[in-house]
Short mmCIF file of C-alpha atoms in Angstrom, two decimals:
data_model
loop_
_atom_site.label_atom_id
_atom_site.label_comp_id
_atom_site.label_asym_id
_atom_site.label_seq_id
_atom_site.Cartn_x
_atom_site.Cartn_y
_atom_site.Cartn_z
CA PRO A 1 48.39 23.70 -24.36
CA ASN A 2 49.22 25.56 -27.59
CA LYS A 3 47.97 22.54 -29.54
CA VAL A 4 44.31 23.50 -28.95
CA ALA A 5 44.91 26.89 -30.59
CA ASP A 6 46.96 25.71 -33.59
CA ARG A 7 43.86 25.09 -35.79
CA ASP A 8 45.24 21.65 -36.58
CA ASN A 9 42.96 18.71 -35.75
CA SER A 10 45.86 16.27 -36.11
CA THR A 11 47.21 17.60 -32.79
CA THR A 12 45.51 17.47 -29.41
CA TRP A 13 45.74 18.64 -25.81
CA SER A 14 45.48 16.01 -23.07
CA GLU A 15 45.23 16.77 -19.36
CA GLY A 16 48.13 14.45 -18.48
CA VAL A 17 47.27 13.36 -14.92
CA ASP A 18 46.08 10.08 -13.42
CA GLY A 19 42.36 9.55 -13.98
CA PHE A 20 40.22 11.52 -16.40
CA GLY A 21 41.44 14.92 -15.22
CA HIS A 22 38.55 16.10 -13.05
CA ASN A 23 39.11 19.82 -12.28
CA GLU A 24 42.16 20.02 -14.57
CA TRP A 25 42.05 23.09 -16.79
CA ILE A 26 43.47 24.78 -19.83
CA GLU A 27 43.59 28.56 -20.24
CA LEU A 28 43.73 30.60 -23.43
CA ASP A 29 45.27 34.06 -22.96
CA LEU A 30 43.78 36.54 -25.43
CA GLY A 31 46.44 39.16 -24.71
CA GLU A 32 43.88 41.92 -24.09
CA VAL A 33 40.22 42.30 -23.18
CA LYS A 34 38.02 41.31 -26.11
CA THR A 35 34.30 40.75 -26.54
CA LEU A 36 33.78 37.09 -27.42
CA LYS A 37 30.52 35.85 -28.91
CA ARG A 38 31.24 32.14 -29.25
CA LEU A 39 33.69 29.30 -28.91
CA ASP A 40 34.04 26.39 -31.28
CA ILE A 41 35.44 23.26 -29.64
CA THR A 42 36.58 20.14 -31.48
CA ASN A 43 36.19 17.52 -28.78
CA GLY A 44 38.43 14.47 -28.41
CA LEU A 45 41.29 13.08 -30.46
CA VAL A 46 39.75 13.43 -33.92
CA ASN A 47 42.72 12.52 -36.12
CA SER A 48 41.30 8.98 -36.32
CA THR A 49 38.05 7.24 -35.42
CA ASN A 50 40.05 4.68 -33.48
CA GLY A 51 41.81 7.34 -31.35
CA TYR A 52 38.55 9.20 -30.72
CA LYS A 53 36.90 6.16 -29.16
CA LYS A 54 39.99 5.00 -27.24
CA ASN A 55 40.42 8.30 -25.36
CA ASN A 56 38.08 10.31 -23.13
CA ARG A 57 36.09 13.24 -24.53
CA LEU A 58 34.65 16.25 -22.69
CA LYS A 59 31.09 15.81 -21.55
CA GLU A 60 30.78 18.76 -19.15
CA ALA A 61 33.14 21.68 -18.56
CA LYS A 62 33.22 25.01 -16.79
CA LEU A 63 34.23 28.12 -18.74
CA GLU A 64 35.61 30.99 -16.67
CA PHE A 65 36.39 34.51 -17.88
CA SER A 66 38.52 37.39 -16.59
CA ASN A 67 35.42 39.48 -15.81
CA GLY A 68 34.51 36.97 -13.07
CA SER A 69 31.67 35.29 -14.98
CA HIS A 70 31.47 31.60 -15.76
CA MET A 71 29.20 29.10 -17.46
CA ILE A 72 28.79 25.32 -17.54
CA ILE A 73 28.80 23.74 -20.99
CA ASN A 74 27.87 20.27 -22.22
CA LEU A 75 29.34 18.73 -25.35
CA GLU A 76 27.98 15.97 -27.55
CA ASP A 77 29.69 12.65 -28.03
CA ASN A 78 30.27 11.05 -31.45
CA ASN A 79 30.72 14.48 -32.99
CA PHE A 80 33.98 14.94 -34.91
CA GLU A 81 33.03 18.47 -35.96
CA GLU A 82 33.42 21.76 -34.11
CA GLN A 83 30.70 22.26 -31.51
CA GLU A 84 29.50 25.83 -31.18
CA ILE A 85 29.20 27.39 -27.72
CA ILE A 86 27.32 30.71 -27.69
CA LEU A 87 28.64 33.01 -24.95
CA GLY A 88 25.41 34.91 -24.30
CA GLU A 89 23.39 37.32 -26.40
CA ASP A 90 25.89 40.15 -25.93
CA GLY A 91 28.98 37.99 -25.62
CA VAL A 92 31.48 38.22 -22.79
CA GLU A 93 34.30 40.71 -22.23
CA THR A 94 37.41 38.82 -21.19
CA SER A 95 41.17 38.62 -21.53
CA PHE A 96 41.25 34.84 -21.03
CA ILE A 97 39.15 31.70 -21.26
CA ARG A 98 39.71 28.92 -18.74
CA LEU A 99 38.12 25.55 -19.49
CA THR A 100 37.92 23.16 -16.52
CA ILE A 101 37.04 19.47 -16.95
CA LEU A 102 33.99 18.44 -14.91
CA ASP A 103 32.89 15.19 -16.58
CA VAL A 104 33.85 13.06 -19.58
CA TYR A 105 32.68 10.38 -21.98
CA ASP A 106 34.91 7.41 -21.13
CA GLY A 107 37.43 6.13 -23.64
CA ASP A 108 37.51 2.44 -24.52
CA LYS A 109 41.22 2.07 -23.72
CA TYR A 110 42.87 5.18 -22.28
CA ASP A 111 41.96 7.52 -19.42
CA ASP A 112 43.29 10.65 -21.13
CA THR A 113 40.82 13.47 -21.85
CA CYS A 114 41.59 15.10 -25.20
CA ILE A 115 40.58 18.32 -26.94
CA SER A 116 41.71 18.94 -30.52
CA THR A 117 40.89 22.64 -30.95
CA ILE A 118 39.31 25.62 -29.22
CA ARG A 119 38.58 28.68 -31.35
CA ALA A 120 37.30 31.98 -29.98
CA TYR A 121 35.23 34.38 -32.06
CA GLY A 122 34.41 37.96 -31.17
CA ILE A 123 32.78 41.08 -32.43
#
């Protein structure tokens, strides 16, 4: 799990279960309550074009926060860059972010769902 927070796109997190990982999740512990304004997610295995297409990528996910709120997000396919997720006009106060896999873009070869990085930005 620490590979999504290492700011290194040559590493990746994969859900590691049979199938595409429906309802599997990863949680980032912020250590204290912070006001977050956005997340940047680098979707898929982006260290090579070949690996990106061979593995699953997030299509739809649920974000949950320690204040009890949640939101459904949709990510683009064929996007090797960070995708910006705005967490509301005023942001969200939370001590963690839990991302749960709801749907994926299918890989050409493997059934592993990969995320390269998740970055949280606050006030």
